[in-house]
Amino acid sequence: MSTQQEATIHRILLLTVWREEAENWRFLVEDPRSGRRKGFAGVVALVEGLLELVVGEEQTSAPEDKQDI
């Protein structure tokens, strides 16, 4: 795959956000293509999870080797 093609790789994720209590937000990230889902109990956990996903993809060279969430 060329460098230009690698730069255009993208992922679509569905983010669901809801509040369980006055100050407790919950987040659910879903890959609509694979159906895999992962929940997070706060904003910090959500951002850390998304960073892990992005960094993991940057370290993978071939798109077919990428892991879904």
CSV table of C-alpha atoms in Angstrom, one decimal:
chain,number,residue,atom,x,y,z
A,1,MET,CA,0.0,0.0,0.0
A,2,SER,CA,1.3,3.4,-0.9
A,3,THR,CA,2.0,6.2,1.7
A,4,GLN,CA,-0.9,8.2,0.2
A,5,GLN,CA,-3.3,5.3,0.6
A,6,GLU,CA,-2.2,4.7,4.2
A,7,ALA,CA,-2.9,8.3,5.1
A,8,THR,CA,-6.5,8.0,4.0
A,9,ILE,CA,-7.4,5.0,6.2
A,10,HIS,CA,-10.2,5.9,8.5
A,11,ARG,CA,-12.6,4.3,11.0
A,12,ILE,CA,-16.2,5.1,11.7
A,13,LEU,CA,-17.3,4.7,15.3
A,14,LEU,CA,-20.7,5.2,16.9
A,15,LEU,CA,-20.5,7.0,20.3
A,16,THR,CA,-23.4,6.7,22.7
A,17,VAL,CA,-23.4,9.0,25.7
A,18,TRP,CA,-25.8,8.9,28.7
A,19,ARG,CA,-25.9,10.1,32.3
A,20,GLU,CA,-26.7,7.4,35.0
A,21,GLU,CA,-26.7,9.9,37.9
A,22,ALA,CA,-26.3,13.6,38.3
A,23,GLU,CA,-22.5,13.5,37.7
A,24,ASN,CA,-21.9,10.1,36.3
A,25,TRP,CA,-21.6,10.0,32.5
A,26,ARG,CA,-21.2,6.7,30.6
A,27,PHE,CA,-19.9,6.2,27.1
A,28,LEU,CA,-20.3,3.3,24.6
A,29,VAL,CA,-18.1,3.1,21.5
A,30,GLU,CA,-19.3,0.7,18.8
A,31,ASP,CA,-17.7,-0.3,15.5
A,32,PRO,CA,-20.8,-0.6,13.2
A,33,ARG,CA,-18.9,-2.8,10.7
A,34,SER,CA,-17.9,-5.5,13.2
A,35,GLY,CA,-20.4,-4.9,15.9
A,36,ARG,CA,-17.7,-4.8,18.6
A,37,ARG,CA,-18.5,-2.5,21.5
A,38,LYS,CA,-16.6,-1.1,24.5
A,39,GLY,CA,-18.0,0.8,27.4
A,40,PHE,CA,-16.3,3.5,29.4
A,41,ALA,CA,-17.2,4.9,32.9
A,42,GLY,CA,-16.0,8.4,32.4
A,43,VAL,CA,-14.5,11.0,30.0
A,44,VAL,CA,-10.9,10.1,31.0
A,45,ALA,CA,-11.4,6.4,30.4
A,46,LEU,CA,-13.1,7.2,27.0
A,47,VAL,CA,-10.2,9.4,25.8
A,48,GLU,CA,-7.6,6.8,27.0
A,49,GLY,CA,-9.5,4.1,25.1
A,50,LEU,CA,-9.6,6.1,21.9
A,51,LEU,CA,-5.9,6.9,22.3
A,52,GLU,CA,-5.1,3.2,22.6
A,53,LEU,CA,-7.1,2.5,19.5
A,54,VAL,CA,-5.4,5.3,17.5
A,55,VAL,CA,-1.8,4.4,18.7
A,56,GLY,CA,-2.4,0.8,18.1
A,57,GLU,CA,-3.4,1.5,14.5
A,58,GLU,CA,-0.4,3.8,13.9
A,59,GLN,CA,1.9,0.9,15.0
A,60,THR,CA,0.2,-1.6,12.6
A,61,SER,CA,1.5,-1.5,9.1
A,62,ALA,CA,-1.2,-3.4,7.1
A,63,PRO,CA,-4.9,-2.6,7.3
A,64,GLU,CA,-5.9,-6.2,7.4
A,65,ASP,CA,-3.9,-6.6,10.6
A,66,LYS,CA,-5.7,-3.9,12.5
A,67,GLN,CA,-7.9,-5.0,15.4
A,68,ASP,CA,-11.4,-3.7,15.9
A,69,ILE,CA,-12.4,-2.3,19.3
